[in-house]
Amino acid sequence: MGTVPEKPAGGSSGAPAAQTRAVGPSVHIDRLWVSYGEIVAVRDASLHIGPGTSVAIIGPNGSGKSTLLSTISGLVHPTRGHVSVTGPDGHPSRNAVAHVLQTTVANQAVPLTVLETVRMGAYGRRGMIGRLTAEDRTAVEDAIHRMRIDDLRNRQLHELSGGQRQRAYVAQGLAQRAGVLLLDEPITGLDIITQEVITEVIEEERDRGRIVILTTHDVGTARLADVAVLIATDVVASGAPEMVLTPDLLGQAYGGHVHVLEDGTLVLDDPHTHDHRHEDQLGN
């Protein structure tokens, strides 16, 4: 389940549909199981994502969304099955992944500035003892500019609002120049400007032939992606958002009859039995 075909470069830019084939990374997930002790977080998931694709993973708390991202980035190892990220040449390329974690807390004991934080993304390519090249420094400046945090570059992270801090972390991910960008709940509960900036960057990265995979609780956000993956430990459905984000399928994942409001808010008539015992261990 869940094969996502490679598509022509240009995404939503209006380029002719079949002139060129996207050149970039691919993500392959085959029969993936992830367990924490006796608790199964992800069960028998298969997804194949081609370059130039944005993917929204949506599901209830504790459904395995964050675990799926962490398995792609290598932070979590499969219990069974296989995950691979391949570069344009078809060879495995785990370094092609940038992972922006959910709600990273700024440590006041380590007073990093925004500029230092974003530079850490470039050091991910060079190693902490390597020297940044002119190309690296350009990537850092470009990331700062795209996330609209130029005026914050010398501010310390703990001085920033939640939205400003999130933009700094996404800029750090962009500075890695990775072919796959993973964003865990990137806009949930944040200010409108941050939501707009991050949504714009997701579209830009996709249009450049990269893969962007984000997790969300919001149907409206998931509708903006090329592909929606509905998960509740099992992958309930994956494909075009209009085919996946239906009341019937959402009801299967969330348990109960589902109403979807115009703004994407989910309203459950009968919240039920989805097993949330492992939420504290798995996150979202």
XYZ file of C-alpha atoms in Angstrom:
284
model
C 0.000 0.000 0.000
C 1.034 3.557 -0.565
C 3.161 3.675 -3.678
C 3.618 7.317 -4.631
C 4.831 7.624 -8.224
C 7.675 9.872 -9.188
C 6.388 12.957 -10.924
C 7.678 15.527 -13.360
C 9.690 18.403 -11.983
C 7.821 21.638 -11.492
C 5.121 20.459 -9.083
C 2.495 23.199 -8.845
C 4.423 25.642 -10.988
C 2.431 24.802 -14.117
C 5.287 23.139 -16.052
C 4.188 20.758 -18.815
C 3.318 17.448 -17.255
C 5.710 15.067 -18.977
C 8.619 17.079 -20.290
C 11.164 16.300 -17.593
C 11.426 13.748 -14.835
C 12.220 14.941 -11.334
C 15.786 14.308 -10.301
C 16.185 13.845 -6.582
C 15.967 11.404 -3.712
C 13.410 8.683 -3.120
C 12.121 7.165 0.124
C 11.269 3.470 0.277
C 9.471 1.909 3.254
C 8.819 -1.809 2.940
C 6.754 -3.854 5.432
C 7.930 -1.654 8.317
C 7.219 -2.619 11.913
C 8.418 -0.550 14.867
C 7.824 -1.738 18.423
C 8.715 -0.357 21.832
C 8.796 -3.422 24.024
C 5.411 -5.081 23.636
C 3.773 -1.983 22.153
C 3.564 -1.765 18.362
C 3.936 1.821 17.126
C 3.925 1.192 13.355
C 2.623 -2.028 11.837
C 3.426 -3.365 8.373
C 3.707 0.022 6.646
C 4.824 0.306 3.021
C 5.309 3.630 1.249
C 7.347 4.584 -1.790
C 7.820 8.320 -2.341
C 9.426 9.793 -5.429
C 11.222 13.129 -5.822
C 9.344 16.415 -5.938
C 6.609 15.267 -3.566
C 5.099 16.748 -0.421
C 3.579 14.237 1.988
C 1.375 14.877 5.019
C 1.153 12.123 7.636
C -2.022 12.530 9.680
C -3.516 10.478 12.489
C -4.545 10.565 16.149
C -2.144 10.987 19.064
C 0.006 7.926 19.554
C -0.695 6.646 16.038
C 2.959 6.383 14.969
C 3.391 9.603 12.979
C 6.559 10.797 14.719
C 7.910 7.253 14.855
C 7.543 6.970 11.086
C 9.540 10.181 10.565
C 12.212 9.070 13.025
C 12.600 5.764 11.224
C 13.149 7.550 7.908
C 15.846 9.762 9.465
C 17.514 6.854 11.268
C 16.769 8.039 14.822
C 14.638 4.906 15.318
C 15.549 1.489 13.937
C 12.950 -0.839 12.413
C 11.895 -3.867 14.413
C 11.094 -5.567 11.120
C 11.044 -4.442 7.527
C 13.246 -1.984 5.703
C 13.583 1.775 5.191
C 15.920 3.319 2.640
C 16.593 6.767 1.260
C 18.267 6.769 -2.143
C 19.894 9.665 -3.947
C 19.407 10.586 -7.612
C 21.940 7.890 -8.521
C 19.812 5.228 -6.822
C 22.382 4.542 -4.098
C 21.499 4.706 -0.374
C 22.006 8.201 1.039
C 20.984 8.618 4.686
C 22.834 11.962 4.752
C 20.184 13.226 2.334
C 17.712 13.629 5.245
C 17.155 16.711 7.426
C 14.845 16.129 10.408
C 13.264 19.051 12.276
C 11.912 17.643 15.522
C 8.674 18.672 17.198
C 8.784 21.335 19.911
C 12.512 21.485 20.453
C 13.111 23.373 23.704
C 15.810 26.055 23.778
C 18.335 25.431 26.545
C 19.184 28.694 28.335
C 22.376 27.089 29.652
C 23.643 26.922 26.058
C 23.032 30.453 24.735
C 22.934 29.793 21.003
C 22.005 32.606 18.655
C 19.783 32.134 15.641
C 22.798 32.386 13.326
C 24.722 29.747 15.303
C 21.680 27.480 15.298
C 21.235 27.678 11.534
C 24.968 27.147 10.950
C 24.686 23.825 12.793
C 22.711 22.580 9.788
C 25.673 23.278 7.516
C 28.049 21.602 9.972
C 25.923 18.508 9.566
C 27.531 18.180 6.131
C 31.092 19.042 7.232
C 31.310 17.699 10.777
C 31.753 19.971 13.781
C 35.494 20.290 13.207
C 35.165 20.984 9.507
C 35.317 24.475 8.055
C 32.306 25.952 6.325
C 32.819 26.725 2.671
C 31.520 29.754 0.817
C 28.723 27.500 -0.457
C 27.824 26.529 3.113
C 27.712 30.146 4.236
C 25.513 31.021 1.273
C 23.150 28.170 2.204
C 22.946 29.502 5.768
C 22.163 33.039 4.626
C 19.610 31.769 2.112
C 17.858 29.698 4.805
C 17.722 32.665 7.187
C 16.301 34.889 4.475
C 13.695 32.360 3.334
C 12.453 31.894 6.890
C 12.277 35.699 7.371
C 14.493 35.773 10.449
C 17.221 38.127 9.149
C 16.495 40.591 11.947
C 16.769 37.837 14.578
C 20.169 36.425 13.609
C 21.951 37.721 16.736
C 19.133 36.953 19.170
C 19.412 33.942 21.476
C 16.919 31.152 20.932
C 15.410 31.322 24.397
C 14.520 34.977 23.789
C 12.308 34.148 20.813
C 8.630 33.362 20.548
C 7.607 29.809 19.711
C 6.984 30.705 16.069
C 10.293 32.536 15.667
C 12.154 29.628 17.241
C 10.419 27.145 14.940
C 11.456 29.191 11.911
C 15.061 29.081 13.138
C 14.930 25.293 13.419
C 13.389 24.914 9.958
C 16.138 27.222 8.634
C 18.668 24.857 10.224
C 17.070 22.000 8.279
C 17.190 23.994 5.048
C 20.877 24.806 5.604
C 21.637 21.076 5.388
C 20.593 21.163 1.720
C 19.152 17.698 2.147
C 17.019 16.080 -0.501
C 14.464 14.936 2.106
C 13.094 17.383 4.683
C 11.168 15.890 7.621
C 9.016 18.267 9.677
C 7.308 16.995 12.835
C 4.196 19.104 13.535
C 5.857 22.161 11.968
C 3.012 24.674 12.302
C 0.723 23.371 15.038
C -0.288 26.126 17.448
C 2.024 28.739 15.919
C 1.361 32.270 14.682
C -0.073 32.979 11.245
C 3.178 34.416 9.849
C 5.114 31.284 10.819
C 2.424 29.058 9.312
C 2.534 31.006 6.044
C 6.343 31.044 5.840
C 6.717 27.319 6.524
C 3.909 26.415 4.107
C 5.591 28.522 1.410
C 8.955 26.852 2.002
C 7.390 23.391 1.808
C 6.002 24.236 -1.626
C 9.334 25.698 -2.774
C 11.313 22.651 -1.654
C 8.856 20.328 -3.381
C 9.063 22.366 -6.577
C 12.872 22.054 -6.471
C 12.517 18.265 -6.726
C 12.931 17.498 -3.028
C 10.741 15.394 -0.773
C 9.038 17.100 2.167
C 7.278 14.896 4.712
C 5.392 16.504 7.585
C 3.166 15.269 10.373
C -0.029 17.045 11.314
C -3.303 16.727 13.194
C -4.998 19.195 10.868
C -6.982 18.033 7.842
C -6.682 21.483 6.247
C -2.881 21.269 6.361
C -2.894 17.701 5.059
C -5.051 18.751 2.109
C -2.248 21.050 0.892
C 0.160 18.142 0.355
C 0.494 16.102 -2.813
C 0.012 12.908 -0.817
C -1.776 12.212 2.456
C -0.892 9.205 4.622
C -3.551 8.357 7.210
C -2.080 6.267 10.000
C -3.360 4.666 13.188
C -0.492 2.241 13.861
C -1.484 0.661 10.539
C -1.504 2.778 7.392
C -5.252 3.165 6.881
C -4.867 4.811 3.482
C -2.408 6.795 1.383
C -2.721 8.720 -1.834
C -4.256 11.940 -3.105
C -5.698 13.931 -0.165
C -9.188 14.047 -1.651
C -9.211 10.233 -1.737
C -7.727 9.715 1.727
C -9.209 12.477 3.879
C -12.786 11.279 3.694
C -15.131 10.987 6.687
C -15.238 7.192 6.391
C -11.462 6.707 6.339
C -10.866 9.373 9.004
C -13.466 7.622 11.138
C -11.534 4.358 10.805
C -8.345 6.055 11.995
C -9.790 8.242 14.720
C -12.521 5.908 15.913
C -16.078 7.098 15.604
C -18.087 9.216 13.214
C -16.079 12.176 11.920
C -17.172 15.600 10.749
C -14.620 17.779 8.971
C -15.283 21.510 9.263
C -14.411 23.925 6.447
C -11.180 24.975 8.191
C -10.030 21.349 8.439
C -10.965 20.841 12.087
C -11.979 17.289 12.982
C -15.068 16.785 15.134
C -15.631 13.260 16.463
C -19.144 12.151 17.406
C -17.911 9.015 19.102
C -14.254 9.067 20.133
C -13.402 5.524 21.000
C -10.956 2.834 21.527
C -7.733 3.764 19.696
C -5.002 2.541 22.039
C -3.239 5.621 23.474
C -1.291 3.779 26.166
C 1.976 4.398 24.359
C 1.551 8.136 23.636
C 4.045 9.190 26.270
C 6.660 6.853 24.800
C 6.005 7.594 21.144
C 4.970 11.208 21.056
C 2.555 11.903 18.221
